[in-house]
Each structure stands twice: as C-alpha cells, then as structure tokens.
Short mmCIF file of C-alpha atoms and ligand atoms in Angstrom, two decimals:
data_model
loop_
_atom_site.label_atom_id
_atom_site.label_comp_id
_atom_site.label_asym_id
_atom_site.label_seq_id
_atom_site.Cartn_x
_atom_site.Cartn_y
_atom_site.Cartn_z
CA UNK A 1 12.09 -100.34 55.21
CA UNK A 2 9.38 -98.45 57.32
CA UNK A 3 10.61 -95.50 58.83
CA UNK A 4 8.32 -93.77 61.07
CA UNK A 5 7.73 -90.13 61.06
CA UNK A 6 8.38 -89.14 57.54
CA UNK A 7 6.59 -86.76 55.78
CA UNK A 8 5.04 -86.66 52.25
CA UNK A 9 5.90 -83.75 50.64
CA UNK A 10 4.58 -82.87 47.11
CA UNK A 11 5.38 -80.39 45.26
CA UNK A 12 8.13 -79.48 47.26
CA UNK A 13 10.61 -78.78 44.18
CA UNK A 14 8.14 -75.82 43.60
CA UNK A 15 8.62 -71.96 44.76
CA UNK A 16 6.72 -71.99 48.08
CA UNK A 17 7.59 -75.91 48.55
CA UNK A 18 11.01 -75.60 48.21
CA UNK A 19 11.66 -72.88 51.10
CA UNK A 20 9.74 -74.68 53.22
CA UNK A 21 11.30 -78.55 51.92
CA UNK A 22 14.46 -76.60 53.35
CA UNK A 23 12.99 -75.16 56.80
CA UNK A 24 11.76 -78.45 57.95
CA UNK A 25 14.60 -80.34 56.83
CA UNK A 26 16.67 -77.94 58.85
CA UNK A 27 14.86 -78.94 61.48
CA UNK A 28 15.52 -81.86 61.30
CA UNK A 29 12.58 -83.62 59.90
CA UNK A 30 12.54 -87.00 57.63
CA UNK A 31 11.33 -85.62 53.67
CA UNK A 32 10.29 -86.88 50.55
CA UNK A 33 9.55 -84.94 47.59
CA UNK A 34 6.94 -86.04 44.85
CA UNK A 35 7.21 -83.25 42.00
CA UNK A 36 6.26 -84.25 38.66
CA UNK A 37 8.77 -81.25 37.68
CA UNK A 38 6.64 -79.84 35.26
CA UNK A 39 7.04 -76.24 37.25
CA UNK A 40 9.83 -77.89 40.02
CA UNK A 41 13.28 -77.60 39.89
CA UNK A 42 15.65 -80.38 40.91
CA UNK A 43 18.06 -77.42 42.42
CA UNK A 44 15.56 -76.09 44.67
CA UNK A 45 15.84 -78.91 46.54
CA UNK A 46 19.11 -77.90 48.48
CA UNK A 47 19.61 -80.61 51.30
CA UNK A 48 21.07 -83.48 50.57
CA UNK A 49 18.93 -85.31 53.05
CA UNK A 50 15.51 -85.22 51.23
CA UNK A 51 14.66 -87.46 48.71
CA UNK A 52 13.23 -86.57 45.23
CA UNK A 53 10.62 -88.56 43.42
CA UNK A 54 9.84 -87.34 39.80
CA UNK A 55 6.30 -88.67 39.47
CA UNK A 56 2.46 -87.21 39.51
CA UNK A 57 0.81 -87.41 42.65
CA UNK A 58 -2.35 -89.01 40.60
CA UNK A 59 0.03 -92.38 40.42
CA UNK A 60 -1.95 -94.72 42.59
CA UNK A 61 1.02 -97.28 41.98
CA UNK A 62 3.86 -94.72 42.90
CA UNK A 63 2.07 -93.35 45.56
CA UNK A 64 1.68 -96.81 47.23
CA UNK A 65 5.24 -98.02 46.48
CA UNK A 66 6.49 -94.96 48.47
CA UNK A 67 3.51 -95.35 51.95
CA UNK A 68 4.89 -99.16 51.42
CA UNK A 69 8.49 -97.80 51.81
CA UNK A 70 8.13 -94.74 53.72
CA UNK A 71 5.18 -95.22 56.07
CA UNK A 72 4.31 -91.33 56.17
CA UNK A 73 3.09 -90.05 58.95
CA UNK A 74 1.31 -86.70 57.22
CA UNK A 75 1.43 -85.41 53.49
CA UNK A 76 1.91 -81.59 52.81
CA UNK A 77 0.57 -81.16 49.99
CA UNK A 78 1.99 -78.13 47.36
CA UNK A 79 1.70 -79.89 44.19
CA UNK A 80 -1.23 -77.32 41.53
CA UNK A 81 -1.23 -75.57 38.98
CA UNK A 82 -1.33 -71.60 40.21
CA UNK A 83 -1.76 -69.37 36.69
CA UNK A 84 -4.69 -67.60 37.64
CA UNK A 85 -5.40 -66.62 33.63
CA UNK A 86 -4.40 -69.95 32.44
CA UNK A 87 -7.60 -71.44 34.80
CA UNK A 88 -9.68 -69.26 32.45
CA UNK A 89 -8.82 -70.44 28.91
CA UNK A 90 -8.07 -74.42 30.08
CA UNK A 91 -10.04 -74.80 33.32
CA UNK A 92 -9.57 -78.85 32.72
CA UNK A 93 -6.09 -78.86 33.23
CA UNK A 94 -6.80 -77.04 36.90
CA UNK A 95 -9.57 -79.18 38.35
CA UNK A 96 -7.53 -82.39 36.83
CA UNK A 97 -4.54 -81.65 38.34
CA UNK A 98 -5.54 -79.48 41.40
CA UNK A 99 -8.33 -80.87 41.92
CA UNK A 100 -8.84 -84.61 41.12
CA UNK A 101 -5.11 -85.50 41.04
CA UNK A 102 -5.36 -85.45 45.04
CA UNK A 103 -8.26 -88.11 45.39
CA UNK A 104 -5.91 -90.59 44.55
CA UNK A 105 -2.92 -89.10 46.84
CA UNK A 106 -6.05 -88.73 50.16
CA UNK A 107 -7.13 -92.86 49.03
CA UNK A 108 -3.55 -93.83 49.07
CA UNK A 109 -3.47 -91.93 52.58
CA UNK A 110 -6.56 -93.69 53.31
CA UNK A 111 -5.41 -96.97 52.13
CA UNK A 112 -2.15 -96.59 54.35
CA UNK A 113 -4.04 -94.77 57.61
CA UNK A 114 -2.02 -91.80 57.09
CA UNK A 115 -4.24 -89.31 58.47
CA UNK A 116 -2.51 -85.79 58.74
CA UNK A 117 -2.27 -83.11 55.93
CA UNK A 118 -1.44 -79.91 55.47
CA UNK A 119 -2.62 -77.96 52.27
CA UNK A 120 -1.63 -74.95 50.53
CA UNK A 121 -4.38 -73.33 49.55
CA UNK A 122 -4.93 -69.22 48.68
CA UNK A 123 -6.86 -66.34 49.39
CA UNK A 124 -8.16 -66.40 45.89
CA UNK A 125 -10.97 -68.72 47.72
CA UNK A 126 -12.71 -65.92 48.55
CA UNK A 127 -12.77 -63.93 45.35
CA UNK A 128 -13.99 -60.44 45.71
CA UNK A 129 -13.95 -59.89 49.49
CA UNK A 130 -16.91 -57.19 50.53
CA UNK A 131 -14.86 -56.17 53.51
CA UNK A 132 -11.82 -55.86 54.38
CA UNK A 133 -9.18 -57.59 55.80
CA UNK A 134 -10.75 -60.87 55.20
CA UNK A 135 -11.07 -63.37 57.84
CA UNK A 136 -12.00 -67.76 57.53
CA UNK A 137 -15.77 -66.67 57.98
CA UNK A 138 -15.11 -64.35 54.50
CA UNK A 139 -17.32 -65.95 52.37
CA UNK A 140 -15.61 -68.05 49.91
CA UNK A 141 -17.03 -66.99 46.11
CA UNK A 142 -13.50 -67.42 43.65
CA UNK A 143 -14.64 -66.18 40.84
CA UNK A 144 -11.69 -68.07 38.28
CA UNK A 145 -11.14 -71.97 37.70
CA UNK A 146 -8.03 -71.95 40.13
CA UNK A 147 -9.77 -70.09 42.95
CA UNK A 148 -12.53 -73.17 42.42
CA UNK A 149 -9.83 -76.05 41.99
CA UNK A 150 -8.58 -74.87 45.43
CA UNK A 151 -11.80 -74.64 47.40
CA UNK A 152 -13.26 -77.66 46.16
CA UNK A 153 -10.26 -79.30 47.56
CA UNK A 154 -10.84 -77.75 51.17
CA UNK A 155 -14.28 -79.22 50.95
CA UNK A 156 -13.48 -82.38 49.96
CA UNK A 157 -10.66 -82.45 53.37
CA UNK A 158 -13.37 -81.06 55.53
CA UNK A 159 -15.94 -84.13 54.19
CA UNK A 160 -12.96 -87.06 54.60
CA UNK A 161 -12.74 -85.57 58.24
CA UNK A 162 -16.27 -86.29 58.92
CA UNK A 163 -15.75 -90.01 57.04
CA UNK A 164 -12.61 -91.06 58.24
CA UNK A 165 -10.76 -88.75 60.70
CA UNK A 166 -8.15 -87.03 58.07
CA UNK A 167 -7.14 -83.81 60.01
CA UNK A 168 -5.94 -81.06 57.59
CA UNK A 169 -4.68 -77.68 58.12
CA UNK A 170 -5.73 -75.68 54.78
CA UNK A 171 -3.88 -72.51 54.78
CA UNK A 172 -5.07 -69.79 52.57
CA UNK A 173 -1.78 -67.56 51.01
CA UNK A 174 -1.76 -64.00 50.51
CA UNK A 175 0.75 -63.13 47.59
CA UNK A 176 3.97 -65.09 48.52
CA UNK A 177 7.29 -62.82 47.98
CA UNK A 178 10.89 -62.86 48.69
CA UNK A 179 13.06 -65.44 48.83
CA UNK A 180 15.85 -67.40 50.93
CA UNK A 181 18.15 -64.64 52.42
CA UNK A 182 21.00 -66.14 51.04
CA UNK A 183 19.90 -66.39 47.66
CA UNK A 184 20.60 -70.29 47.33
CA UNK A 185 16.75 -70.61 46.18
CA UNK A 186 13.83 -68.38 45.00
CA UNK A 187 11.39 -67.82 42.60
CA UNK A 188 11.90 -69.08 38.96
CA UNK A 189 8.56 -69.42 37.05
CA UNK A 190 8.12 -69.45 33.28
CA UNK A 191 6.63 -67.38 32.31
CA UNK A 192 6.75 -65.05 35.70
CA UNK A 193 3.31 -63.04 36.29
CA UNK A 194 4.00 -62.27 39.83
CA UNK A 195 4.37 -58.18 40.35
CA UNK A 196 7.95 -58.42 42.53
CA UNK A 197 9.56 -60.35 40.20
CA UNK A 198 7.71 -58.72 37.20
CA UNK A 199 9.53 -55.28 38.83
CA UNK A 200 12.51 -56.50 39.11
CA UNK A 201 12.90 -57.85 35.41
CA UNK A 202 12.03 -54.46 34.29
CA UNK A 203 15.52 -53.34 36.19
CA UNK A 204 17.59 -56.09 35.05
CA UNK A 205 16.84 -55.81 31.11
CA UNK A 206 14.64 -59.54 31.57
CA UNK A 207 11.06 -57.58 30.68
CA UNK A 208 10.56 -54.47 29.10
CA UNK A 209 8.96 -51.69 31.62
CA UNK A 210 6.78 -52.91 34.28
CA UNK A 211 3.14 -52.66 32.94
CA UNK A 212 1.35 -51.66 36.44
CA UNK A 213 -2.64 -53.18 35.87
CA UNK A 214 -5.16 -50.37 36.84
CA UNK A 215 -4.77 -46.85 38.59
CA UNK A 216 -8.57 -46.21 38.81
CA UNK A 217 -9.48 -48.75 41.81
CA UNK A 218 -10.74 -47.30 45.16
CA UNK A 219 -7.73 -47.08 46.93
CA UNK A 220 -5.29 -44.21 48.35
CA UNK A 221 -3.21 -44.09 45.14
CA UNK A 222 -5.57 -45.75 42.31
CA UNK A 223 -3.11 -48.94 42.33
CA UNK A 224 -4.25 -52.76 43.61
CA UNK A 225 -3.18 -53.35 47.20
CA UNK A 226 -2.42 -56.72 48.52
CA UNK A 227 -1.09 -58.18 51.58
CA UNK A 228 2.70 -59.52 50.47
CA UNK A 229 4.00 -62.49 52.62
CA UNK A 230 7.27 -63.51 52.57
CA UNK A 231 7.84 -67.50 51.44
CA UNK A 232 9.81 -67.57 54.45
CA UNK A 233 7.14 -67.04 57.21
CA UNK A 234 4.87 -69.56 54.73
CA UNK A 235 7.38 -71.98 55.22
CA UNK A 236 7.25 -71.30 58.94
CA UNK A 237 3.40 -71.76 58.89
CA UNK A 238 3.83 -75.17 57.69
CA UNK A 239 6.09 -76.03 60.56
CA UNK A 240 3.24 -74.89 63.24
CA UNK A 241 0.71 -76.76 61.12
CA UNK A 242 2.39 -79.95 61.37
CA UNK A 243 2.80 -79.97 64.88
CA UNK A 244 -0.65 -79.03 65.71
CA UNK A 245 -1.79 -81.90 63.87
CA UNK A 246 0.74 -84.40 65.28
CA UNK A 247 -0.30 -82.88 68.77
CA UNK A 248 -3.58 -83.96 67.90
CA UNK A 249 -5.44 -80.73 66.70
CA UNK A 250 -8.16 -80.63 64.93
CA UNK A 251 -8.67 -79.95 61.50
CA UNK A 252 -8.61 -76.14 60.60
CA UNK A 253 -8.56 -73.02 58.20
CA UNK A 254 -6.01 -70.20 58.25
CA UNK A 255 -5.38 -66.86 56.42
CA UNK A 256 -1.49 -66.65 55.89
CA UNK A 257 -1.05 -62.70 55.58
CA UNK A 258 0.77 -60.19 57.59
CA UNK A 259 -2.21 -58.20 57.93
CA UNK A 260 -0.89 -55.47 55.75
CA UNK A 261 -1.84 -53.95 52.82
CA UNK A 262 0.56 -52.35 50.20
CA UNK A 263 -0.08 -51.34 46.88
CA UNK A 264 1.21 -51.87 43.33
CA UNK A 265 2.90 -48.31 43.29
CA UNK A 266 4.21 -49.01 47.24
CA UNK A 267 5.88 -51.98 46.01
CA UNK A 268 7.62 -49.97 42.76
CA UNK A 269 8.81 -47.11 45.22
CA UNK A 270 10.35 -50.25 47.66
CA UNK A 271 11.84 -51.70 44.95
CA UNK A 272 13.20 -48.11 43.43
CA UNK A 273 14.49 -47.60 47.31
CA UNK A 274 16.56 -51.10 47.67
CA UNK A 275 17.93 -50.69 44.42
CA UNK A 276 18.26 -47.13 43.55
CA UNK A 277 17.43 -47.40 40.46
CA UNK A 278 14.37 -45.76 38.56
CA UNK A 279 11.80 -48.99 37.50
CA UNK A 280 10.58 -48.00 33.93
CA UNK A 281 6.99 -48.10 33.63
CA UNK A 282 3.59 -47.92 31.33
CA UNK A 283 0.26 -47.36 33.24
CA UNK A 284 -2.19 -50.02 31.72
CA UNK A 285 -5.86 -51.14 32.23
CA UNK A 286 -6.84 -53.26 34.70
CA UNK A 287 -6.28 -56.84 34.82
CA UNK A 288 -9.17 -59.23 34.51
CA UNK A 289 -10.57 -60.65 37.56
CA UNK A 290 -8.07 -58.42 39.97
CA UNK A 291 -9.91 -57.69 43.14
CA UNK A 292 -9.21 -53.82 44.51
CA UNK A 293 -7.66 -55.15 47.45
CA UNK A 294 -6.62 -58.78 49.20
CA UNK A 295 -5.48 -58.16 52.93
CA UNK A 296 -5.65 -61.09 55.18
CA UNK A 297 -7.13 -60.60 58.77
CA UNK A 298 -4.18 -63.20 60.14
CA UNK A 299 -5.53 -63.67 63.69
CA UNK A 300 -6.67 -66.71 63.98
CA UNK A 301 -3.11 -68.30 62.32
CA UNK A 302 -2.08 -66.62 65.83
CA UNK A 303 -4.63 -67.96 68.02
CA UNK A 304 -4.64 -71.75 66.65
CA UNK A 305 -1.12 -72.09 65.92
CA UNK A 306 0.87 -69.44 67.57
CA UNK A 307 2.23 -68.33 64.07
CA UNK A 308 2.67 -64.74 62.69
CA UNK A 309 4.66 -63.03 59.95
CA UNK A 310 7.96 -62.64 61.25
CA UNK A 311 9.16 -60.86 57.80
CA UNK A 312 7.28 -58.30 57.24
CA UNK A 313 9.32 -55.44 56.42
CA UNK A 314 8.67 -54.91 52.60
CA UNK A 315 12.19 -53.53 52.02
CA UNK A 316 13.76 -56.67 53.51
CA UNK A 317 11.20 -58.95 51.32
CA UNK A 318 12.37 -56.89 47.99
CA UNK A 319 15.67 -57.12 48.53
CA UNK A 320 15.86 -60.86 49.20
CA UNK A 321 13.96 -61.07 45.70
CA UNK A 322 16.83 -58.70 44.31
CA UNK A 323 19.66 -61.11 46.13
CA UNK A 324 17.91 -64.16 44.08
CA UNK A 325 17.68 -61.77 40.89
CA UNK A 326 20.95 -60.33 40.52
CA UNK A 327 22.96 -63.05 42.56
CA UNK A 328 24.99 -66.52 41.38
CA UNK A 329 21.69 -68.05 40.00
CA UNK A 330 20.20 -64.68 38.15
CA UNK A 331 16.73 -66.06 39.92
CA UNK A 332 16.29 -68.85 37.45
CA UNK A 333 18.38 -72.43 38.13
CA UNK A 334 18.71 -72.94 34.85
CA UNK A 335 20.04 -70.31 32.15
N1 UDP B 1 0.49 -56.39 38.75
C1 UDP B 1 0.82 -55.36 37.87
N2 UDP B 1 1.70 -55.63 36.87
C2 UDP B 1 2.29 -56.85 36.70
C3 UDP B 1 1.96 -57.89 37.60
C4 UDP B 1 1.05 -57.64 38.61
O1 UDP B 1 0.32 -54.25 38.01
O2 UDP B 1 3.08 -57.02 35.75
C5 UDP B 1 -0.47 -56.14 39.83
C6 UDP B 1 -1.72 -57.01 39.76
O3 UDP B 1 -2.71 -56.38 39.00
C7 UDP B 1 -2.09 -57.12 41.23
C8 UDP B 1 -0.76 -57.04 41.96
O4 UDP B 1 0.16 -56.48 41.04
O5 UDP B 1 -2.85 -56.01 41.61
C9 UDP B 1 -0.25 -58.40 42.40
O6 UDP B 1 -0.31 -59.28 41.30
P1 UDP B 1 0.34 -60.72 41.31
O7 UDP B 1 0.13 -61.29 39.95
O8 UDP B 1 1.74 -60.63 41.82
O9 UDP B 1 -0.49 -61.52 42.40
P2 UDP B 1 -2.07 -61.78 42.55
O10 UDP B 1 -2.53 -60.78 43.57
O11 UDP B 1 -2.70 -61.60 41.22
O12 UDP B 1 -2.13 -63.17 43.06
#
C-alpha cells in the first residue's frame, strides 16, 4: 500500500530524533522510524502512530521494501555516530556509518524520486571558528573525524542537487540540551559525555564530581562557552524545514543556536540554582580539540524559515534535564 505523504525518518529512536519523531507526529504527520538501535531506544518512540523499523539505513534491500510500501515523500535523516573522541581513535566507523551509510539511503531516494531531505548536521563543521558568533559563510575546517563525516555529507547533498534536484535543508546544531517537559523522553547515552547531563550525574550519585575541562581559555571566567539549544526548538526546526521544502524551497544551510553564549561554570551555577544543591567538582585540563567558544549567529534560520529558539531560558532547559534525571525513568529507559 502507497500512502502518500509519509516521511522517512532515521534515526528517530535517537536523543534529538526522538523529540522531534514526537513533535511531528503530534502534528499530525505520517512517520516511520529506521534505527538500527545501536544508540536508539524502542521507548523513545512514544506515539503509537509511528512505525519502527530496526534495520541500518545502508540496507539497499530494506530501504527499498519500505519506498515500495511507504512511498516517502522526504527522509529526515538523524541516523550517525556523534562521539566526538571516539572519531579520533576509530575514524572508520564514522565515515562508514555517517558518511557512506547514506549513499545508499540518497540512491534508494533516487531510485524512488523521493527528492526532499532534511539533515542533522552540527556546528562542529566549522571547527575552530576565528570569529564569533559563527554564521553559514564561517568557514567550515572540523578539525576531528565526526566534524569531517558530517561535512562531507553536506557536500555530497549540495552535489545531488546540482545532478538530480534533491533539495536538503542541512541544519548545523549547537549543543542540544533539555528534554521533553514532561519527562516522558530525554537523553540516555552510554556512556554520557555531554556537560548537562555530566552535571547532573555528579548530583544524583551516577558520576563522581563533575570534572569541568579547562579554566585558562579566553573567556570572562576561564571556562568553554557554548551556545545550548534546547532539543525542543531542534525538533521545531525540523518542522519549518520540512515545509519549506514541500513548499518548494530551495536547498539550504542553517545554524540552529539561540545566539547565546554560556559557559561551563554558567551552566554549574544554573544547575546549582534549579536544584539547590552544591555540584561537586575537580578543575581539570582542557579537553582535546575543545574550541574556546561555539555561539551560533542564528539569523538566517529566521530569515529562510521563520524559526527561532523559543526555549531559551537556561534555567528552564536544566530543569527539564533534572525532570528526565530524577523523574519515573531516572533519564535512562532502561535500568
Ligand atoms: N565539559 C566539561 N566537563 C564534562 C563535559 C563537558 O567541562 O564532563 C565541557 C566541554 O569541555 C565543553 C562544554 O563542557 O567546553 C560542552 O561539552 P559537551 O561535551 O557537552 O559538548 P560539545 O561542545 O563538546 O559538543
């Protein structure tokens, strides 16, 4: 059976995929999920509407069994690996799976004349930024295996554009944060590297004290900055996407940020304020590879697709983080 209008989602048992999975099926939109469920979780996917396919988006034969069934009308496309120090030590896994893995998904969308997709991609495109807040004409230089997998990606969408009319919408994420209001779904990776959550473990006995990366960079308080965006708003941004390309706009690049900067020791004293408790901590070196500071320039998300961060009070992202953390699920779906 071919039903029309139904959208490709991979990935979408993943952190960012999954809030957004559960914003457009709100809205009433047709979804399939393709997660291989190495990183997925089969309870993120909370509507009992979409449809979950185990399987690797590098299947040529699963892929075509579901256009045959389906008859997308646009993919959006979350399925990567995103460990930024795993890149470094097995760079093959991340242009094989982030990378290559996709040329078969964009031949089966070929194949099938399916010519919409959005992408997640990141702001680790552009590496070490020389000014800041970065905008799309930011030079793109990652400078880790990851960063690479990713761009290499938005090249290869901007080059099946020119051959064959796929129109993409590559959106580059600051650092993704919070979680559903409600606390029904959040953030569960194994092993969690991300700082909010990393915080947040060192209050609830998960981590020992929070290890904050650097206090000698060039900013106000010696601590990284970088621009936190809730999953929420991302999830939004992938709504606007897909109806600019089904209203027939053209292919384009967009910084997903709110424009703000906050740094590692901002984010402690938010987290010490929603809680009220003290966050034990060691002061470490610095983190390979961790740029000074990452704060998107968002304006042209505005101007193409009338989207902005709606979210973007950092108490209100922190303690949706701590409603996942300390709430039915103890942020992970499985104990
Ligand atoms: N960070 C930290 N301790 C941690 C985890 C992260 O100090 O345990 C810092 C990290 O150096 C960076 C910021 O927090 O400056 C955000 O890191 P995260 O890994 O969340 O995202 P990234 O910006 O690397 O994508």
């Amino acid at each position: 059976m071919t039903t029309a209008h139904t959208i490709l989602v991979t990935g979408g048992a993943g952190y960012i995929g999954s809030h957004t999975v559960r914003l457009l099926a709100s809205m009433g939109r047709k979804i399939v999920v393709l997660d291989n469920m190495v990183y997925g979780h089969e309870e993120a996917i909370v509507d009992p509407a979409v449809t979950l396919v185990p399987g690797d988006i590098g299947d040529h034969s699963l892929l075509r069994s579901l256009f045959r069934e389906h008859g997308f009308s646009a993919v959006v496309h979350f399925a990567a690996y995103a460990y930024v120090g795993e890149s470094v030590t097995d760079p093959l896994k991340y242009y094989r799976n982030n990378t290559a893995a996709p040329l078969a998904l964009l031949e089966v969308m070929q194949e099938f004349g399916c010519k919409q997709f959005v992408f997640s991609s990141t702001c680790a495109t552009y590496g070490i930024p020389a000014v800041i807040p970065i905008t799309e004409q930011t030079p793109q230089h990652p400078i880790n295996p990851y960063g690479r997998s990713k761009l290499m990606l938005e090249w290869i969408l901007a080059d099946c554009d020119t051959a064959w009319g796929l129109r993409s919408a590559c959106l580059r994420y600051f650092n993704a944060s919070g979680c559903s209001a409600d606390g029904m779904i959040g953030e569960d990776h194994n092993p969690e590297t991300h700082l909010i959550p990393r915080v947040l473990m060192a209050l609830t006995g998960e981590a020992g004290a929070l290890e904050v990366f650097g206090t000698d960079y060039p900013t106000p308080d010696g601590t990284c900055i970088r621009d936190y965006i809730h999953v929420e708003d991302l999830a939004s941004a992938h709504a606007r996407a897909l109806d600019h390309l089904e209203a027939g706009g053209d292919s384009l690049r967009a910084n997903l940020g709110t424009g703000v900067g906050i740094s590692v020791k901002e984010i402690i004293a938010a987290v010490e304020k929603v809680t009220g408790l003290t966050v034990p901590v060691v002061y470490g070196p610095r983190r390979a590879g961790d740029p000074a500071q990452l704060v998107a320039d968002p304006s042209l998300a505005w101007e193409s697709l009338q989207w902005r961060a709606g979210k973007t009070d950092i108490f209100e992202t922190v303690r949706s983080a701590w409603t996942w953390m300390t709430g039915p699920r103890k942020g992970r779906y499985r104990s």
